[in-house]
């Protein structure tokens, strides 16, 4: 018998499976660019991703997969984090400037 928690869990894990390729693409873009050519928000995200990768490196391949799953799970909570920061009167977290940032445009770094 399928319960409501089974359906919620299925939807949650399908959402994570849907977000995982997007997270990998984003991380690939921000880690392959020169930090000087990134906006402040993407530079902070790059530093966080690299620091987190160093922590999960001990676990080998399982650590990399776990990092992707946790990153995809976190992306589901971003709208709630923004709303809660706004509700408590805190400043919003920085977002990508999108205009000149190579991580947004996906352009190749200048040689």
PDB file of N, CA and C in Angstrom:
ATOM      1  N   UNK A   1       0.836  -1.169   0.000  1.00  0.00           N
ATOM      2  CA  UNK A   1       0.000   0.000   0.000  1.00  0.00           C
ATOM      3  C   UNK A   1       0.897   1.255   0.000  1.00  0.00           C
ATOM      4  N   UNK A   2       0.586   2.166  -0.865  1.00  0.00           N
ATOM      5  CA  UNK A   2       1.354   3.398  -0.986  1.00  0.00           C
ATOM      6  C   UNK A   2       0.725   4.453  -0.078  1.00  0.00           C
ATOM      7  N   UNK A   3       1.563   5.043   0.748  1.00  0.00           N
ATOM      8  CA  UNK A   3       1.083   6.083   1.653  1.00  0.00           C
ATOM      9  C   UNK A   3       1.424   7.461   1.085  1.00  0.00           C
ATOM     10  N   UNK A   4       0.920   8.468   1.745  1.00  0.00           N
ATOM     11  CA  UNK A   4       1.198   9.828   1.284  1.00  0.00           C
ATOM     12  C   UNK A   4       2.685  10.158   1.448  1.00  0.00           C
ATOM     13  N   UNK A   5       3.348   9.595   2.471  1.00  0.00           N
ATOM     14  CA  UNK A   5       4.777   9.831   2.661  1.00  0.00           C
ATOM     15  C   UNK A   5       5.595   9.202   1.553  1.00  0.00           C
ATOM     16  N   UNK A   6       5.130   8.071   1.023  1.00  0.00           N
ATOM     17  CA  UNK A   6       5.811   7.455  -0.115  1.00  0.00           C
ATOM     18  C   UNK A   6       5.743   8.358  -1.349  1.00  0.00           C
ATOM     19  N   UNK A   7       4.592   8.970  -1.571  1.00  0.00           N
ATOM     20  CA  UNK A   7       4.422   9.866  -2.711  1.00  0.00           C
ATOM     21  C   UNK A   7       5.289  11.108  -2.532  1.00  0.00           C
ATOM     22  N   UNK A   8       5.298  11.671  -1.331  1.00  0.00           N
ATOM     23  CA  UNK A   8       6.125  12.848  -1.060  1.00  0.00           C
ATOM     24  C   UNK A   8       7.602  12.512  -1.259  1.00  0.00           C
ATOM     25  N   UNK A   9       8.033  11.364  -0.755  1.00  0.00           N
ATOM     26  CA  UNK A   9       9.421  10.935  -0.943  1.00  0.00           C
ATOM     27  C   UNK A   9       9.762  10.732  -2.403  1.00  0.00           C
ATOM     28  N   UNK A  10       8.850  10.138  -3.157  1.00  0.00           N
ATOM     29  CA  UNK A  10       9.078   9.921  -4.588  1.00  0.00           C
ATOM     30  C   UNK A  10       9.211  11.247  -5.325  1.00  0.00           C
ATOM     31  N   UNK A  11       8.335  12.186  -5.041  1.00  0.00           N
ATOM     32  CA  UNK A  11       8.404  13.499  -5.687  1.00  0.00           C
ATOM     33  C   UNK A  11       9.706  14.203  -5.313  1.00  0.00           C
ATOM     34  N   UNK A  12      10.102  14.105  -4.049  1.00  0.00           N
ATOM     35  CA  UNK A  12      11.333  14.738  -3.585  1.00  0.00           C
ATOM     36  C   UNK A  12      12.549  14.146  -4.303  1.00  0.00           C
ATOM     37  N   UNK A  13      12.643  12.837  -4.380  1.00  0.00           N
ATOM     38  CA  UNK A  13      13.797  12.199  -5.025  1.00  0.00           C
ATOM     39  C   UNK A  13      13.788  12.401  -6.534  1.00  0.00           C
ATOM     40  N   UNK A  14      12.626  12.493  -7.143  1.00  0.00           N
ATOM     41  CA  UNK A  14      12.562  12.812  -8.571  1.00  0.00           C
ATOM     42  C   UNK A  14      13.024  14.250  -8.810  1.00  0.00           C
ATOM     43  N   UNK A  15      12.678  15.145  -7.894  1.00  0.00           N
ATOM     44  CA  UNK A  15      13.152  16.526  -7.993  1.00  0.00           C
ATOM     45  C   UNK A  15      14.665  16.605  -7.887  1.00  0.00           C
ATOM     46  N   UNK A  16      15.235  15.815  -6.983  1.00  0.00           N
ATOM     47  CA  UNK A  16      16.691  15.782  -6.846  1.00  0.00           C
ATOM     48  C   UNK A  16      17.326  15.218  -8.110  1.00  0.00           C
ATOM     49  N   UNK A  17      16.747  14.154  -8.659  1.00  0.00           N
ATOM     50  CA  UNK A  17      17.285  13.567  -9.890  1.00  0.00           C
ATOM     51  C   UNK A  17      17.192  14.563 -11.056  1.00  0.00           C
ATOM     52  N   UNK A  18      16.151  15.380 -11.064  1.00  0.00           N
ATOM     53  CA  UNK A  18      15.999  16.394 -12.103  1.00  0.00           C
ATOM     54  C   UNK A  18      17.016  17.517 -11.937  1.00  0.00           C
ATOM     55  N   UNK A  19      17.314  17.911 -10.704  1.00  0.00           N
ATOM     56  CA  UNK A  19      18.227  19.021 -10.445  1.00  0.00           C
ATOM     57  C   UNK A  19      19.704  18.630 -10.545  1.00  0.00           C
ATOM     58  N   UNK A  20      20.039  17.372 -10.365  1.00  0.00           N
ATOM     59  CA  UNK A  20      21.442  16.939 -10.336  1.00  0.00           C
ATOM     60  C   UNK A  20      22.225  17.345 -11.595  1.00  0.00           C
ATOM     61  N   UNK A  21      21.703  17.126 -12.806  1.00  0.00           N
ATOM     62  CA  UNK A  21      22.473  17.569 -13.986  1.00  0.00           C
ATOM     63  C   UNK A  21      22.674  19.085 -14.028  1.00  0.00           C
ATOM     64  N   UNK A  22      21.679  19.830 -13.570  1.00  0.00           N
ATOM     65  CA  UNK A  22      21.808  21.285 -13.538  1.00  0.00           C
ATOM     66  C   UNK A  22      22.889  21.714 -12.557  1.00  0.00           C
ATOM     67  N   UNK A  23      22.938  21.060 -11.408  1.00  0.00           N
ATOM     68  CA  UNK A  23      23.951  21.372 -10.400  1.00  0.00           C
ATOM     69  C   UNK A  23      25.335  21.059 -10.959  1.00  0.00           C
ATOM     70  N   UNK A  24      25.478  19.907 -11.604  1.00  0.00           N
ATOM     71  CA  UNK A  24      26.765  19.544 -12.192  1.00  0.00           C
ATOM     72  C   UNK A  24      27.206  20.533 -13.259  1.00  0.00           C
ATOM     73  N   UNK A  25      26.276  20.982 -14.100  1.00  0.00           N
ATOM     74  CA  UNK A  25      26.610  21.951 -15.139  1.00  0.00           C
ATOM     75  C   UNK A  25      27.034  23.273 -14.513  1.00  0.00           C
ATOM     76  N   UNK A  26      26.307  23.707 -13.496  1.00  0.00           N
ATOM     77  CA  UNK A  26      26.639  24.971 -12.815  1.00  0.00           C
ATOM     78  C   UNK A  26      28.023  24.887 -12.181  1.00  0.00           C
ATOM     79  N   UNK A  27      28.288  23.796 -11.477  1.00  0.00           N
ATOM     80  CA  UNK A  27      29.594  23.628 -10.837  1.00  0.00           C
ATOM     81  C   UNK A  27      30.703  23.556 -11.867  1.00  0.00           C
ATOM     82  N   UNK A  28      30.437  22.924 -12.993  1.00  0.00           N
ATOM     83  CA  UNK A  28      31.434  22.852 -14.054  1.00  0.00           C
ATOM     84  C   UNK A  28      31.759  24.243 -14.583  1.00  0.00           C
ATOM     85  N   UNK A  29      30.730  25.067 -14.767  1.00  0.00           N
ATOM     86  CA  UNK A  29      30.957  26.422 -15.263  1.00  0.00           C
ATOM     87  C   UNK A  29      31.742  27.271 -14.272  1.00  0.00           C
ATOM     88  N   UNK A  30      31.378  27.218 -12.996  1.00  0.00           N
ATOM     89  CA  UNK A  30      32.050  28.112 -12.051  1.00  0.00           C
ATOM     90  C   UNK A  30      33.443  27.634 -11.679  1.00  0.00           C
ATOM     91  N   UNK A  31      33.698  26.338 -11.777  1.00  0.00           N
ATOM     92  CA  UNK A  31      35.038  25.866 -11.421  1.00  0.00           C
ATOM     93  C   UNK A  31      36.013  25.915 -12.591  1.00  0.00           C
ATOM     94  N   UNK A  32      35.504  25.982 -13.818  1.00  0.00           N
ATOM     95  CA  UNK A  32      36.400  26.018 -14.970  1.00  0.00           C
ATOM     96  C   UNK A  32      36.801  27.451 -15.347  1.00  0.00           C
ATOM     97  N   UNK A  33      36.071  28.434 -14.855  1.00  0.00           N
ATOM     98  CA  UNK A  33      36.385  29.832 -15.157  1.00  0.00           C
ATOM     99  C   UNK A  33      37.439  30.370 -14.196  1.00  0.00           C
ATOM    100  N   UNK A  34      38.143  31.378 -14.657  1.00  0.00           N
ATOM    101  CA  UNK A  34      39.087  32.083 -13.807  1.00  0.00           C
ATOM    102  C   UNK A  34      38.291  32.896 -12.785  1.00  0.00           C
ATOM    103  N   UNK A  35      38.623  32.804 -11.505  1.00  0.00           N
ATOM    104  CA  UNK A  35      37.841  33.521 -10.485  1.00  0.00           C
ATOM    105  C   UNK A  35      37.772  35.030 -10.714  1.00  0.00           C
ATOM    106  N   UNK A  36      38.764  35.589 -11.354  1.00  0.00           N
ATOM    107  CA  UNK A  36      38.764  37.034 -11.604  1.00  0.00           C
ATOM    108  C   UNK A  36      37.653  37.427 -12.575  1.00  0.00           C
ATOM    109  N   UNK A  37      37.278  36.503 -13.462  1.00  0.00           N
ATOM    110  CA  UNK A  37      36.257  36.800 -14.462  1.00  0.00           C
ATOM    111  C   UNK A  37      34.843  36.476 -13.988  1.00  0.00           C
ATOM    112  N   UNK A  38      34.695  36.095 -12.730  1.00  0.00           N
ATOM    113  CA  UNK A  38      33.381  35.786 -12.173  1.00  0.00           C
ATOM    114  C   UNK A  38      32.875  36.956 -11.343  1.00  0.00           C
ATOM    115  N   UNK A  39      31.567  37.047 -11.195  1.00  0.00           N
ATOM    116  CA  UNK A  39      31.001  38.057 -10.304  1.00  0.00           C
ATOM    117  C   UNK A  39      31.232  37.611  -8.855  1.00  0.00           C
ATOM    118  N   UNK A  40      30.949  38.488  -7.910  1.00  0.00           N
ATOM    119  CA  UNK A  40      31.208  38.184  -6.503  1.00  0.00           C
ATOM    120  C   UNK A  40      30.410  36.982  -6.008  1.00  0.00           C
ATOM    121  N   UNK A  41      29.146  36.886  -6.410  1.00  0.00           N
ATOM    122  CA  UNK A  41      28.308  35.778  -5.955  1.00  0.00           C
ATOM    123  C   UNK A  41      28.830  34.440  -6.486  1.00  0.00           C
ATOM    124  N   UNK A  42      29.209  34.401  -7.756  1.00  0.00           N
ATOM    125  CA  UNK A  42      29.726  33.159  -8.341  1.00  0.00           C
ATOM    126  C   UNK A  42      31.100  32.811  -7.781  1.00  0.00           C
ATOM    127  N   UNK A  43      31.890  33.829  -7.470  1.00  0.00           N
ATOM    128  CA  UNK A  43      33.191  33.586  -6.860  1.00  0.00           C
ATOM    129  C   UNK A  43      33.023  32.962  -5.467  1.00  0.00           C
ATOM    130  N   UNK A  44      32.046  33.461  -4.707  1.00  0.00           N
ATOM    131  CA  UNK A  44      31.765  32.875  -3.394  1.00  0.00           C
ATOM    132  C   UNK A  44      31.261  31.441  -3.529  1.00  0.00           C
ATOM    133  N   UNK A  45      30.386  31.218  -4.501  1.00  0.00           N
ATOM    134  CA  UNK A  45      29.865  29.869  -4.729  1.00  0.00           C
ATOM    135  C   UNK A  45      30.993  28.924  -5.155  1.00  0.00           C
ATOM    136  N   UNK A  46      31.897  29.413  -5.981  1.00  0.00           N
ATOM    137  CA  UNK A  46      33.037  28.597  -6.429  1.00  0.00           C
ATOM    138  C   UNK A  46      33.900  28.195  -5.243  1.00  0.00           C
ATOM    139  N   UNK A  47      34.183  29.144  -4.386  1.00  0.00           N
ATOM    140  CA  UNK A  47      34.995  28.860  -3.197  1.00  0.00           C
ATOM    141  C   UNK A  47      34.299  27.825  -2.299  1.00  0.00           C
ATOM    142  N   UNK A  48      32.997  27.968  -2.139  1.00  0.00           N
ATOM    143  CA  UNK A  48      32.236  27.023  -1.320  1.00  0.00           C
ATOM    144  C   UNK A  48      32.248  25.617  -1.927  1.00  0.00           C
ATOM    145  N   UNK A  49      32.066  25.531  -3.252  1.00  0.00           N
ATOM    146  CA  UNK A  49      32.057  24.227  -3.930  1.00  0.00           C
ATOM    147  C   UNK A  49      33.421  23.553  -3.816  1.00  0.00           C
ATOM    148  N   UNK A  50      34.477  24.303  -4.010  1.00  0.00           N
ATOM    149  CA  UNK A  50      35.820  23.720  -3.923  1.00  0.00           C
ATOM    150  C   UNK A  50      36.125  23.281  -2.495  1.00  0.00           C
ATOM    151  N   UNK A  51      35.738  24.084  -1.524  1.00  0.00           N
ATOM    152  CA  UNK A  51      35.953  23.717  -0.120  1.00  0.00           C
ATOM    153  C   UNK A  51      35.158  22.454   0.233  1.00  0.00           C
ATOM    154  N   UNK A  52      33.919  22.394  -0.220  1.00  0.00           N
ATOM    155  CA  UNK A  52      33.087  21.223   0.044  1.00  0.00           C
ATOM    156  C   UNK A  52      33.650  19.981  -0.658  1.00  0.00           C
ATOM    157  N   UNK A  53      34.170  20.142  -1.874  1.00  0.00           N
ATOM    158  CA  UNK A  53      34.765  19.016  -2.598  1.00  0.00           C
ATOM    159  C   UNK A  53      35.984  18.485  -1.858  1.00  0.00           C
ATOM    160  N   UNK A  54      36.757  19.379  -1.262  1.00  0.00           N
ATOM    161  CA  UNK A  54      37.911  18.940  -0.472  1.00  0.00           C
ATOM    162  C   UNK A  54      37.474  18.107   0.722  1.00  0.00           C
ATOM    163  N   UNK A  55      36.352  18.475   1.332  1.00  0.00           N
ATOM    164  CA  UNK A  55      35.854  17.726   2.483  1.00  0.00           C
ATOM    165  C   UNK A  55      35.353  16.340   2.086  1.00  0.00           C
ATOM    166  N   UNK A  56      34.679  16.254   0.939  1.00  0.00           N
ATOM    167  CA  UNK A  56      34.123  14.977   0.498  1.00  0.00           C
ATOM    168  C   UNK A  56      35.141  14.107  -0.233  1.00  0.00           C
ATOM    169  N   UNK A  57      36.316  14.634  -0.511  1.00  0.00           N
ATOM    170  CA  UNK A  57      37.345  13.891  -1.238  1.00  0.00           C
ATOM    171  C   UNK A  57      37.770  12.634  -0.473  1.00  0.00           C
ATOM    172  N   UNK A  58      37.667  12.664   0.829  1.00  0.00           N
ATOM    173  CA  UNK A  58      38.049  11.524   1.671  1.00  0.00           C
ATOM    174  C   UNK A  58      37.187  10.302   1.351  1.00  0.00           C
ATOM    175  N   UNK A  59      35.951  10.534   0.933  1.00  0.00           N
ATOM    176  CA  UNK A  59      35.019   9.435   0.677  1.00  0.00           C
ATOM    177  C   UNK A  59      35.162   8.855  -0.724  1.00  0.00           C
ATOM    178  N   UNK A  60      36.005   9.435  -1.545  1.00  0.00           N
ATOM    179  CA  UNK A  60      36.227   8.925  -2.897  1.00  0.00           C
ATOM    180  C   UNK A  60      35.046   9.206  -3.811  1.00  0.00           C
ATOM    181  N   UNK A  61      34.702   8.234  -4.642  1.00  0.00           N
ATOM    182  CA  UNK A  61      33.615   8.394  -5.611  1.00  0.00           C
ATOM    183  C   UNK A  61      32.276   8.566  -4.898  1.00  0.00           C
ATOM    184  N   UNK A  62      32.082   7.865  -3.800  1.00  0.00           N
ATOM    185  CA  UNK A  62      30.837   7.995  -3.047  1.00  0.00           C
ATOM    186  C   UNK A  62      30.676   9.424  -2.533  1.00  0.00           C
ATOM    187  N   UNK A  63      31.757  10.059  -2.147  1.00  0.00           N
ATOM    188  CA  UNK A  63      31.705  11.437  -1.668  1.00  0.00           C
ATOM    189  C   UNK A  63      31.277  12.401  -2.755  1.00  0.00           C
ATOM    190  N   UNK A  64      31.753  12.189  -3.976  1.00  0.00           N
ATOM    191  CA  UNK A  64      31.363  13.052  -5.092  1.00  0.00           C
ATOM    192  C   UNK A  64      29.869  12.906  -5.390  1.00  0.00           C
ATOM    193  N   UNK A  65      29.395  11.670  -5.379  1.00  0.00           N
ATOM    194  CA  UNK A  65      27.965  11.446  -5.618  1.00  0.00           C
ATOM    195  C   UNK A  65      27.119  12.053  -4.498  1.00  0.00           C
ATOM    196  N   UNK A  66      27.573  11.905  -3.271  1.00  0.00           N
ATOM    197  CA  UNK A  66      26.858  12.476  -2.133  1.00  0.00           C
ATOM    198  C   UNK A  66      26.836  13.995  -2.223  1.00  0.00           C
ATOM    199  N   UNK A  67      27.929  14.583  -2.642  1.00  0.00           N
ATOM    200  CA  UNK A  67      28.001  16.039  -2.789  1.00  0.00           C
ATOM    201  C   UNK A  67      27.001  16.532  -3.830  1.00  0.00           C
ATOM    202  N   UNK A  68      26.861  15.822  -4.939  1.00  0.00           N
ATOM    203  CA  UNK A  68      25.911  16.206  -5.987  1.00  0.00           C
ATOM    204  C   UNK A  68      24.483  16.075  -5.476  1.00  0.00           C
ATOM    205  N   UNK A  69      24.186  14.984  -4.782  1.00  0.00           N
ATOM    206  CA  UNK A  69      22.833  14.779  -4.254  1.00  0.00           C
ATOM    207  C   UNK A  69      22.489  15.870  -3.245  1.00  0.00           C
ATOM    208  N   UNK A  70      23.412  16.191  -2.359  1.00  0.00           N
ATOM    209  CA  UNK A  70      23.154  17.243  -1.370  1.00  0.00           C
ATOM    210  C   UNK A  70      23.026  18.614  -2.035  1.00  0.00           C
ATOM    211  N   UNK A  71      23.826  18.866  -3.057  1.00  0.00           N
ATOM    212  CA  UNK A  71      23.715  20.128  -3.794  1.00  0.00           C
ATOM    213  C   UNK A  71      22.376  20.254  -4.504  1.00  0.00           C
ATOM    214  N   UNK A  72      21.906  19.147  -5.084  1.00  0.00           N
ATOM    215  CA  UNK A  72      20.602  19.161  -5.744  1.00  0.00           C
ATOM    216  C   UNK A  72      19.480  19.314  -4.727  1.00  0.00           C
ATOM    217  N   UNK A  73      19.633  18.704  -3.569  1.00  0.00           N
ATOM    218  CA  UNK A  73      18.622  18.843  -2.518  1.00  0.00           C
ATOM    219  C   UNK A  73      18.567  20.280  -2.013  1.00  0.00           C
ATOM    220  N   UNK A  74      19.728  20.914  -1.889  1.00  0.00           N
ATOM    221  CA  UNK A  74      19.763  22.309  -1.446  1.00  0.00           C
ATOM    222  C   UNK A  74      19.102  23.244  -2.441  1.00  0.00           C
ATOM    223  N   UNK A  75      19.193  22.920  -3.728  1.00  0.00           N
ATOM    224  CA  UNK A  75      18.602  23.807  -4.730  1.00  0.00           C
ATOM    225  C   UNK A  75      17.079  23.831  -4.620  1.00  0.00           C
ATOM    226  N   UNK A  76      16.491  22.775  -4.058  1.00  0.00           N
ATOM    227  CA  UNK A  76      15.038  22.750  -3.836  1.00  0.00           C
ATOM    228  C   UNK A  76      14.631  23.729  -2.742  1.00  0.00           C
ATOM    229  N   UNK A  77      15.552  24.023  -1.819  1.00  0.00           N
ATOM    230  CA  UNK A  77      15.232  24.874  -0.675  1.00  0.00           C
ATOM    231  C   UNK A  77      15.556  26.347  -0.907  1.00  0.00           C
ATOM    232  N   UNK A  78      16.173  26.699  -2.012  1.00  0.00           N
ATOM    233  CA  UNK A  78      16.572  28.091  -2.248  1.00  0.00           C
ATOM    234  C   UNK A  78      15.416  29.082  -2.153  1.00  0.00           C
ATOM    235  N   UNK A  79      14.249  28.799  -2.740  1.00  0.00           N
ATOM    236  CA  UNK A  79      13.154  29.772  -2.605  1.00  0.00           C
ATOM    237  C   UNK A  79      12.721  29.975  -1.147  1.00  0.00           C
ATOM    238  N   UNK A  80      12.776  28.924  -0.347  1.00  0.00           N
ATOM    239  CA  UNK A  80      12.396  29.042   1.056  1.00  0.00           C
ATOM    240  C   UNK A  80      13.420  29.855   1.844  1.00  0.00           C
ATOM    241  N   UNK A  81      14.688  29.705   1.494  1.00  0.00           N
ATOM    242  CA  UNK A  81      15.739  30.468   2.171  1.00  0.00           C
ATOM    243  C   UNK A  81      15.587  31.947   1.863  1.00  0.00           C
ATOM    244  N   UNK A  82      15.324  32.272   0.598  1.00  0.00           N
ATOM    245  CA  UNK A  82      15.129  33.674   0.221  1.00  0.00           C
ATOM    246  C   UNK A  82      13.927  34.270   0.953  1.00  0.00           C
ATOM    247  N   UNK A  83      12.826  33.520   0.984  1.00  0.00           N
ATOM    248  CA  UNK A  83      11.616  34.015   1.636  1.00  0.00           C
ATOM    249  C   UNK A  83      11.817  34.187   3.139  1.00  0.00           C
ATOM    250  N   UNK A  84      12.513  33.245   3.759  1.00  0.00           N
ATOM    251  CA  UNK A  84      12.722  33.351   5.203  1.00  0.00           C
ATOM    252  C   UNK A  84      13.657  34.511   5.542  1.00  0.00           C
ATOM    253  N   UNK A  85      14.665  34.755   4.721  1.00  0.00           N
ATOM    254  CA  UNK A  85      15.554  35.905   4.962  1.00  0.00           C
ATOM    255  C   UNK A  85      14.777  37.209   4.822  1.00  0.00           C
ATOM    256  N   UNK A  86      13.902  37.267   3.836  1.00  0.00           N
ATOM    257  CA  UNK A  86      13.077  38.453   3.647  1.00  0.00           C
ATOM    258  C   UNK A  86      12.117  38.636   4.820  1.00  0.00           C
ATOM    259  N   UNK A  87      11.533  37.540   5.308  1.00  0.00           N
ATOM    260  CA  UNK A  87      10.586  37.609   6.422  1.00  0.00           C
ATOM    261  C   UNK A  87      11.252  38.080   7.710  1.00  0.00           C
ATOM    262  N   UNK A  88      12.502  37.700   7.920  1.00  0.00           N
ATOM    263  CA  UNK A  88      13.224  38.102   9.127  1.00  0.00           C
ATOM    264  C   UNK A  88      13.958  39.430   8.953  1.00  0.00           C
ATOM    265  N   UNK A  89      13.807  40.064   7.793  1.00  0.00           N
ATOM    266  CA  UNK A  89      14.403  41.368   7.559  1.00  0.00           C
ATOM    267  C   UNK A  89      15.895  41.344   7.305  1.00  0.00           C
ATOM    268  N   UNK A  90      16.417  40.195   6.944  1.00  0.00           N
ATOM    269  CA  UNK A  90      17.848  40.106   6.646  1.00  0.00           C
ATOM    270  C   UNK A  90      18.089  40.429   5.174  1.00  0.00           C
ATOM    271  N   UNK A  91      19.326  40.808   4.898  1.00  0.00           N
ATOM    272  CA  UNK A  91      19.717  41.119   3.535  1.00  0.00           C
ATOM    273  C   UNK A  91      19.727  39.843   2.696  1.00  0.00           C
ATOM    274  N   UNK A  92      19.301  39.947   1.441  1.00  0.00           N
ATOM    275  CA  UNK A  92      19.286  38.791   0.551  1.00  0.00           C
ATOM    276  C   UNK A  92      20.707  38.328   0.251  1.00  0.00           C
ATOM    277  N   UNK A  93      20.852  37.055  -0.011  1.00  0.00           N
ATOM    278  CA  UNK A  93      22.145  36.524  -0.406  1.00  0.00           C
ATOM    279  C   UNK A  93      22.471  37.024  -1.804  1.00  0.00           C
ATOM    280  N   UNK A  94      23.737  37.241  -2.111  1.00  0.00           N
ATOM    281  CA  UNK A  94      24.090  37.766  -3.437  1.00  0.00           C
ATOM    282  C   UNK A  94      23.740  36.769  -4.540  1.00  0.00           C
ATOM    283  N   UNK A  95      23.338  37.306  -5.670  1.00  0.00           N
ATOM    284  CA  UNK A  95      23.022  36.469  -6.829  1.00  0.00           C
ATOM    285  C   UNK A  95      23.930  36.874  -7.989  1.00  0.00           C
ATOM    286  N   UNK A  96      23.975  36.041  -8.990  1.00  0.00           N
ATOM    287  CA  UNK A  96      24.841  36.270 -10.145  1.00  0.00           C
ATOM    288  C   UNK A  96      24.453  37.563 -10.858  1.00  0.00           C
ATOM    289  N   UNK A  97      25.456  38.344 -11.260  1.00  0.00           N
ATOM    290  CA  UNK A  97      25.197  39.605 -11.961  1.00  0.00           C
ATOM    291  C   UNK A  97      24.697  39.362 -13.381  1.00  0.00           C
ATOM    292  N   UNK A  98      24.950  38.217 -13.935  1.00  0.00           N
ATOM    293  CA  UNK A  98      24.476  37.714 -15.229  1.00  0.00           C
ATOM    294  C   UNK A  98      24.973  38.479 -16.445  1.00  0.00           C
ATOM    295  N   UNK A  99      25.302  39.709 -16.320  1.00  0.00           N
ATOM    296  CA  UNK A  99      25.736  40.476 -17.491  1.00  0.00           C
ATOM    297  C   UNK A  99      27.138  40.105 -17.936  1.00  0.00           C
ATOM    298  N   UNK A 100      28.092  40.321 -17.071  1.00  0.00           N
ATOM    299  CA  UNK A 100      29.482  40.112 -17.442  1.00  0.00           C
ATOM    300  C   UNK A 100      30.079  38.834 -16.867  1.00  0.00           C
ATOM    301  N   UNK A 101      29.303  38.071 -16.132  1.00  0.00           N
ATOM    302  CA  UNK A 101      29.819  36.877 -15.462  1.00  0.00           C
ATOM    303  C   UNK A 101      29.923  35.708 -16.445  1.00  0.00           C
ATOM    304  N   UNK A 102      31.101  35.116 -16.529  1.00  0.00           N
ATOM    305  CA  UNK A 102      31.304  33.983 -17.442  1.00  0.00           C
ATOM    306  C   UNK A 102      30.541  32.745 -17.014  1.00  0.00           C
ATOM    307  N   UNK A 103      30.269  32.600 -15.722  1.00  0.00           N
ATOM    308  CA  UNK A 103      29.525  31.427 -15.258  1.00  0.00           C
ATOM    309  C   UNK A 103      28.096  31.461 -15.760  1.00  0.00           C
ATOM    310  N   UNK A 104      27.549  32.648 -15.955  1.00  0.00           N
ATOM    311  CA  UNK A 104      26.176  32.760 -16.465  1.00  0.00           C
ATOM    312  C   UNK A 104      26.142  32.592 -17.976  1.00  0.00           C
ATOM    313  N   UNK A 105      27.057  33.243 -18.655  1.00  0.00           N
ATOM    314  CA  UNK A 105      27.043  33.206 -20.113  1.00  0.00           C
ATOM    315  C   UNK A 105      27.566  31.896 -20.662  1.00  0.00           C
ATOM    316  N   UNK A 106      28.379  31.182 -19.879  1.00  0.00           N
ATOM    317  CA  UNK A 106      28.946  29.919 -20.332  1.00  0.00           C
ATOM    318  C   UNK A 106      30.043  30.114 -21.339  1.00  0.00           C
ATOM    319  N   UNK A 107      30.542  31.332 -21.466  1.00  0.00           N
ATOM    320  CA  UNK A 107      31.600  31.636 -22.427  1.00  0.00           C
ATOM    321  C   UNK A 107      32.920  31.061 -21.983  1.00  0.00           C
ATOM    322  N   UNK A 108      33.795  30.930 -22.902  1.00  0.00           N
ATOM    323  CA  UNK A 108      35.132  30.431 -22.591  1.00  0.00           C
ATOM    324  C   UNK A 108      35.983  31.570 -22.056  1.00  0.00           C
ATOM    325  N   UNK A 109      36.821  31.234 -21.122  1.00  0.00           N
ATOM    326  CA  UNK A 109      37.710  32.237 -20.540  1.00  0.00           C
ATOM    327  C   UNK A 109      38.697  32.723 -21.590  1.00  0.00           C
ATOM    328  N   UNK A 110      38.996  33.989 -21.533  1.00  0.00           N
ATOM    329  CA  UNK A 110      39.946  34.563 -22.475  1.00  0.00           C
ATOM    330  C   UNK A 110      41.341  34.048 -22.179  1.00  0.00           C
ATOM    331  N   UNK A 111      42.066  33.696 -23.208  1.00  0.00           N
ATOM    332  CA  UNK A 111      43.415  33.145 -23.011  1.00  0.00           C
ATOM    333  C   UNK A 111      44.422  34.238 -22.777  1.00  0.00           C
TER     334      UNK A 111
END
